[in-house]
mmCIF file of C-alpha atoms in Angstrom:
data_model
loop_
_atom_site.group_PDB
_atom_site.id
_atom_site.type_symbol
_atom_site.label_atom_id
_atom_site.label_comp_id
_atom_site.label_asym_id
_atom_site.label_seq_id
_atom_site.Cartn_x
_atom_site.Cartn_y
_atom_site.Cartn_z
ATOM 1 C CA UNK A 1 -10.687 14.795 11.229
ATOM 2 C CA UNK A 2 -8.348 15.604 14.099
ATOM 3 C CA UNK A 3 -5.888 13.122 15.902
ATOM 4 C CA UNK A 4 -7.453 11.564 19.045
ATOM 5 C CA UNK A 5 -5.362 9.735 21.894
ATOM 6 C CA UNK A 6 -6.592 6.317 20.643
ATOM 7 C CA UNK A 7 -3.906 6.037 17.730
ATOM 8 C CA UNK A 8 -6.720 4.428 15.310
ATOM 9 C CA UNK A 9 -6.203 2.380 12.217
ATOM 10 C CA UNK A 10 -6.939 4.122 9.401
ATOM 11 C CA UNK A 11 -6.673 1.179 7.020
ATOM 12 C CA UNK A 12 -8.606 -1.836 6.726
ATOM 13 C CA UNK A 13 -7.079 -4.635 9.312
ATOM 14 C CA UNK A 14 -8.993 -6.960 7.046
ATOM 15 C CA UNK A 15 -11.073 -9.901 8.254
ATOM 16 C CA UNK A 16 -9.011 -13.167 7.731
ATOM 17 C CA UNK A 17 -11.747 -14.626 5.873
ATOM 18 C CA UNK A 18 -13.463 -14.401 1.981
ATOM 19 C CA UNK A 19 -11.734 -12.304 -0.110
ATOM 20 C CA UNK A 20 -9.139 -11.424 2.535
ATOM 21 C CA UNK A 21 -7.780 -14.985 3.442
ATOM 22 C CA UNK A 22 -8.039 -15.466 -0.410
ATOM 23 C CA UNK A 23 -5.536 -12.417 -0.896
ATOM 24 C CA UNK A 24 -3.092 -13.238 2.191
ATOM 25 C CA UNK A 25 -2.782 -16.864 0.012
ATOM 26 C CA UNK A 26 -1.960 -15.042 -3.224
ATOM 27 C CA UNK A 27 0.280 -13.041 -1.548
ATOM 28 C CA UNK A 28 1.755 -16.028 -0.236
ATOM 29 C CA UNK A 29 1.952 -17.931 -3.642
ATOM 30 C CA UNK A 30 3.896 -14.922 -4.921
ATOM 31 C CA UNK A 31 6.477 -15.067 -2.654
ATOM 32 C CA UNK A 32 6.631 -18.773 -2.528
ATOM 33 C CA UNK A 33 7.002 -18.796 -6.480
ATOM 34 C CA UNK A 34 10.013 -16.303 -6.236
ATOM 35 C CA UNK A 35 11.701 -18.001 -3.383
ATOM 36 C CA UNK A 36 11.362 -21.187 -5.807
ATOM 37 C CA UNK A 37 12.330 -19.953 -8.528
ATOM 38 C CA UNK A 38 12.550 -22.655 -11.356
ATOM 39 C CA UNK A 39 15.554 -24.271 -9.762
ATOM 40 C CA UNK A 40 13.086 -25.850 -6.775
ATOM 41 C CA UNK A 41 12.214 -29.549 -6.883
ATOM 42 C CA UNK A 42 8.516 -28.623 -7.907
ATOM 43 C CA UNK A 43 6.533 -29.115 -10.872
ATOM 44 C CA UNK A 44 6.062 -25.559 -11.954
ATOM 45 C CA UNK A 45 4.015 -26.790 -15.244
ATOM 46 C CA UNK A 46 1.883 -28.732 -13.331
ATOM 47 C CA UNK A 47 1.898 -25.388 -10.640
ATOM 48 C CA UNK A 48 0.837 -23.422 -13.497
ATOM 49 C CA UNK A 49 -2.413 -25.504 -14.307
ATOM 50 C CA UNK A 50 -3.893 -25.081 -10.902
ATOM 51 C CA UNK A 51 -3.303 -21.554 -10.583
ATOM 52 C CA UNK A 52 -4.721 -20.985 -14.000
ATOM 53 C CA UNK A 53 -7.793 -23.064 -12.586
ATOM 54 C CA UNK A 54 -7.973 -21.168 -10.031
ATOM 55 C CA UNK A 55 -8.275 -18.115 -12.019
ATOM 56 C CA UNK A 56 -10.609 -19.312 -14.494
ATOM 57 C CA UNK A 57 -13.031 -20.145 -11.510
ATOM 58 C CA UNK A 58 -12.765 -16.413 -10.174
ATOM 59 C CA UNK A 59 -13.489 -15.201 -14.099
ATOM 60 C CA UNK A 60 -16.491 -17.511 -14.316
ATOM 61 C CA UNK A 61 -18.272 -16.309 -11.224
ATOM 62 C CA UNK A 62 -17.254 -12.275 -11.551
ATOM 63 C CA UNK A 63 -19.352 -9.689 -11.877
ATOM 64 C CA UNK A 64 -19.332 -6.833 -14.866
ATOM 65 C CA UNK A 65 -16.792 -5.147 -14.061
ATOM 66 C CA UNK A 66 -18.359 -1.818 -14.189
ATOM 67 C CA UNK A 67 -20.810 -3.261 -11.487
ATOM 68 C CA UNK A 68 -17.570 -4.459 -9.269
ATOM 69 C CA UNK A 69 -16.126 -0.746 -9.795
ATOM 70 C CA UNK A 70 -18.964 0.500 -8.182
ATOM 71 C CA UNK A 71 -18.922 -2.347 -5.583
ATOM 72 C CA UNK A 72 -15.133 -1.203 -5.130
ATOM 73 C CA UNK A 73 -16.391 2.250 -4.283
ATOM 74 C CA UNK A 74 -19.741 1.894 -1.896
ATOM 75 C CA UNK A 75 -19.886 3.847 1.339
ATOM 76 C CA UNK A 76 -17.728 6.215 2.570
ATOM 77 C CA UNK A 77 -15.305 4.190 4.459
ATOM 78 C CA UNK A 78 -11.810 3.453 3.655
ATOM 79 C CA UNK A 79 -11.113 1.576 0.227
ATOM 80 C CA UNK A 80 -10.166 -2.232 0.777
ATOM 81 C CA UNK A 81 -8.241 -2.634 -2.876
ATOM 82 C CA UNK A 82 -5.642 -0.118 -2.991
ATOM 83 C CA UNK A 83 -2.183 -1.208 -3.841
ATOM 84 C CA UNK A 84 -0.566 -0.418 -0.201
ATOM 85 C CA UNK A 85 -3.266 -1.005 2.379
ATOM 86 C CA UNK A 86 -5.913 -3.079 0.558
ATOM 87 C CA UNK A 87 -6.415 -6.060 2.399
ATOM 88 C CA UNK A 88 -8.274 -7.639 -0.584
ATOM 89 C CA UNK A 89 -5.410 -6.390 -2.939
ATOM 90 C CA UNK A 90 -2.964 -9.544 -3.371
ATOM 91 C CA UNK A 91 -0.230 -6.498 -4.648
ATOM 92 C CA UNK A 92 -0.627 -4.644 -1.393
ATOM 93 C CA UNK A 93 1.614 -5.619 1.265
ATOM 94 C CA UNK A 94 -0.407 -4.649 3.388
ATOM 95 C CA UNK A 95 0.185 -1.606 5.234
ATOM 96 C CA UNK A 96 -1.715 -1.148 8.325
ATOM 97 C CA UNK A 97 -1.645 3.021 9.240
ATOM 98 C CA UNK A 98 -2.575 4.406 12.240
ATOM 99 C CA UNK A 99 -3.327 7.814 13.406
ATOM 100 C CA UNK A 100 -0.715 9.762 15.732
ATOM 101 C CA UNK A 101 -1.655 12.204 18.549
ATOM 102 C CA UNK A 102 0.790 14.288 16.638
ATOM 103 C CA UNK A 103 -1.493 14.213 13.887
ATOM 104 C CA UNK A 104 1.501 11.937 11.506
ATOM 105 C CA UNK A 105 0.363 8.499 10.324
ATOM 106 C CA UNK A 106 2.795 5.396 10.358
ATOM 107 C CA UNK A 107 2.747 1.942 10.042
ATOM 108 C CA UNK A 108 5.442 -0.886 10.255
ATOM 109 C CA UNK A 109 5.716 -3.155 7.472
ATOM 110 C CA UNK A 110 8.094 -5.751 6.450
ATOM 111 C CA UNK A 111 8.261 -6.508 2.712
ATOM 112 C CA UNK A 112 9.831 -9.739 0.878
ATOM 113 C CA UNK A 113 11.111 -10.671 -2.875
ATOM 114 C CA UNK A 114 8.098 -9.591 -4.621
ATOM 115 C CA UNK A 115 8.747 -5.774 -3.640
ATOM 116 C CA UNK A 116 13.213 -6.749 -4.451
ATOM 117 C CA UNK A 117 15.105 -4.182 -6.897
ATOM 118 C CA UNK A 118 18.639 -4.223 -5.823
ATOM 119 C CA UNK A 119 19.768 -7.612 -3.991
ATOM 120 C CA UNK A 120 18.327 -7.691 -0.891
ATOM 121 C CA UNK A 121 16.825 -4.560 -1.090
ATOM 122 C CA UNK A 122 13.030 -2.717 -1.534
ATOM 123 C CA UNK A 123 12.722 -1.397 -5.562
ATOM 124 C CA UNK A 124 12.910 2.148 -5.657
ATOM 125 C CA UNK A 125 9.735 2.520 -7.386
ATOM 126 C CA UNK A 126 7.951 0.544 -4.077
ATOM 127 C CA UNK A 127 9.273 2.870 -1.881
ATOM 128 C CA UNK A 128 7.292 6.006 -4.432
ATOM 129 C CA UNK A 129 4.189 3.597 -3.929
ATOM 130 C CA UNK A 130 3.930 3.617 -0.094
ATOM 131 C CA UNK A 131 5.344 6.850 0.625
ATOM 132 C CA UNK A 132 2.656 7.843 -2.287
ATOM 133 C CA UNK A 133 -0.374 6.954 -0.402
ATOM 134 C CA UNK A 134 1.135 6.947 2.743
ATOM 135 C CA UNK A 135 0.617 10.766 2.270
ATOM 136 C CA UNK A 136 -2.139 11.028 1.097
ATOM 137 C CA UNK A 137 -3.597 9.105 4.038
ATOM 138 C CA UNK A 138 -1.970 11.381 6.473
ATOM 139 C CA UNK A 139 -3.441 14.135 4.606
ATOM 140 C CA UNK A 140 -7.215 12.128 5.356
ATOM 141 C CA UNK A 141 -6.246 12.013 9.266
ATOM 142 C CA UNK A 142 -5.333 16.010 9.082
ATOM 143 C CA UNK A 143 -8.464 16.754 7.796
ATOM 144 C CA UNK A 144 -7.765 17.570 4.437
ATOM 145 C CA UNK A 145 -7.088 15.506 1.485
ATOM 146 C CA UNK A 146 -6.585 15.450 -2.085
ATOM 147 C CA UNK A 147 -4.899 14.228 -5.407
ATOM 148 C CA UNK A 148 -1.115 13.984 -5.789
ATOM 149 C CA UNK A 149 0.594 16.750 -8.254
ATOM 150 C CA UNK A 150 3.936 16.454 -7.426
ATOM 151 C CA UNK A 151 6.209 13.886 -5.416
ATOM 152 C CA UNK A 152 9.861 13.903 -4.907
ATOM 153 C CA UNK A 153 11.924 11.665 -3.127
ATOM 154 C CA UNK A 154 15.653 11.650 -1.616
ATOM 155 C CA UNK A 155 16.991 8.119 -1.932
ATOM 156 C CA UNK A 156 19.417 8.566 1.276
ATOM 157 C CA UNK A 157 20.460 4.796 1.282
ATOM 158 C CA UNK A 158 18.941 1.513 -0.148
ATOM 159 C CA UNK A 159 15.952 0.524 1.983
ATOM 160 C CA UNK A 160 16.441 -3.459 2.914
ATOM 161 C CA UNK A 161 14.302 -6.417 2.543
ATOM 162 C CA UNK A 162 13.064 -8.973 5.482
ATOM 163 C CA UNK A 163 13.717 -5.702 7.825
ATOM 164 C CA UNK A 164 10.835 -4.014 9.965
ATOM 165 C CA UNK A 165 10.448 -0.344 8.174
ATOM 166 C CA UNK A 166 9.007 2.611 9.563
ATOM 167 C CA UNK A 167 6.556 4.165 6.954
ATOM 168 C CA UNK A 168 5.651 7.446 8.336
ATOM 169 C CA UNK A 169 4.027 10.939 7.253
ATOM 170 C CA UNK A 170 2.320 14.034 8.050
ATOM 171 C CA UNK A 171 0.891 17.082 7.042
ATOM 172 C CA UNK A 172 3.064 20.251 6.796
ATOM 173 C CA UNK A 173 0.922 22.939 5.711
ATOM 174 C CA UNK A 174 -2.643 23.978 3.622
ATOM 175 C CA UNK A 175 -2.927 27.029 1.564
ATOM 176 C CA UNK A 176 -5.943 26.766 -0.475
ATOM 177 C CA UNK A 177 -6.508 23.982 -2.121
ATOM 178 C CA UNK A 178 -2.898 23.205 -2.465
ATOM 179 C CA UNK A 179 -1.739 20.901 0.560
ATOM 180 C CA UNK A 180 2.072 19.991 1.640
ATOM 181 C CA UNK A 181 2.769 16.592 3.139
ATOM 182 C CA UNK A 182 5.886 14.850 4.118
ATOM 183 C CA UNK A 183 6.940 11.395 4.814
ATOM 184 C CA UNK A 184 9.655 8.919 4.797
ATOM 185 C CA UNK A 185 10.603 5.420 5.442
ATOM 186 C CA UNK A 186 13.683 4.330 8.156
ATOM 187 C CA UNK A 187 15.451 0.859 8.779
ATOM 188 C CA UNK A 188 16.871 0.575 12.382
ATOM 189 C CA UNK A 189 15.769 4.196 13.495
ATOM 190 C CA UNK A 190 17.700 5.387 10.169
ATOM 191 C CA UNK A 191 15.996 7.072 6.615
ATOM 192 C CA UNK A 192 15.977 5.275 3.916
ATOM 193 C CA UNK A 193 13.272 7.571 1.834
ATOM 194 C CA UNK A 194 12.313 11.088 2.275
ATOM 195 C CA UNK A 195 8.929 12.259 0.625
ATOM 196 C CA UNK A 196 7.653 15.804 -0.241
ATOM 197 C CA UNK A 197 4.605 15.986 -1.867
ATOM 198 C CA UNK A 198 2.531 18.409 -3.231
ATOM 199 C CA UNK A 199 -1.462 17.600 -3.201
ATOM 200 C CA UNK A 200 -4.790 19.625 -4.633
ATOM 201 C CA UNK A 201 -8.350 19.401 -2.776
ATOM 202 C CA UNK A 202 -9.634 17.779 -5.781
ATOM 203 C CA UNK A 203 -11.481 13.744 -5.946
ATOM 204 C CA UNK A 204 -12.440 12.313 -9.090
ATOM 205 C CA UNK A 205 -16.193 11.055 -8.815
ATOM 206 C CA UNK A 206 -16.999 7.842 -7.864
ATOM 207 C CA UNK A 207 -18.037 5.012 -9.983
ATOM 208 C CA UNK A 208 -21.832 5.010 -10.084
#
């Protein structure tokens, strides 16, 4: 693929509805829980019941879950349930990438207490997570993509909560089937995470 003038997303905006609105709740129940905590004036037992309600209506009406797998995995479009830009992924944050005319990727993201290590500040092993994929999607809007086999990161200062971050990357060079790809993530026009990675031409097959 090469980099048009458009800047498109490359990720799912998701739809607002089904599944979607249904994951932007859980996402907010997880944050609403931890802002709570169990010194709130709410019933957390009785809190407890519904979600577990909740849940036991999703198991009821779920499909095998080899049959969802393959559901997960239909078409060639991009995935939906990934942990950083799945829409229907109550984990995910979400990110929302977008191509450069540069050929880099990037998104802007905020992130809350579910994604906390340090006080006030994003967990370490968050920061792997986004820069993780973040890569590997910039590798997809380069033209060439594969599977991780090597990631380091430079911690250069904590990266804080409730703060609009920069989540950036792009492609340095392909030789073979081995590809180099480097990203970070910045606070106030500052970097908080650098990324080098290290990626093969390689995908696993698809569920079938």
């Amino acid at each position: 693929m090469t980099a048009g003038t458009e800047q498109p997303e490359l990720t799912s905006p998701g739809t607002g509805t089904g599944i979607d609105a249904a994951a932007d709740a859980a996402r907010r129940v997880i944050e609403s829980l931890l802002r709570s905590g169990d010194r709130g004036g709410t019933d957390l037992d009785t809190v407890a019941d519904r979600l577990n309600a909740v849940a036991d209506d999703l198991d009821r009406g779920a499909p095998d879950l080899a049959a969802r797998m393959v559901h997960m995995w239909r078409g060639d479009g991009v995935t939906r349930h990934d942990p950083v830009t799945g829409p229907e992924n109550a984990i995910a944050p979400p990110l929302h990438l977008t191509g450069c005319e540069d050929g880099s990727v990037e998104a802007t993201v905020e992130l809350g207490l579910a994604h906390q290590g340090p006080p006030g500040y994003v967990h370490g092993g968050m920061s792997a997570l986004l820069l993780d994929h973040t890569l590997g999607v910039a590798n997809h809007w380069a033209g060439l993509s594969g599977m991780t086999a090597e990631l380091t990161l430079r911690y250069l200062r904590p990266t804080p909560l409730f703060t609009p971050l920069t989540v950036a990357a792009h492609q340095v060079s392909v030789d073979g089937r081995r590809i180099r790809t480097s990203g970070s993530i910045s606070a106030d026009g500052r970097e908080c995470v650098r990324a080098e990675g290290l990626f093969v031409a390689t995908h696993p097959a698809r569920p079938r």
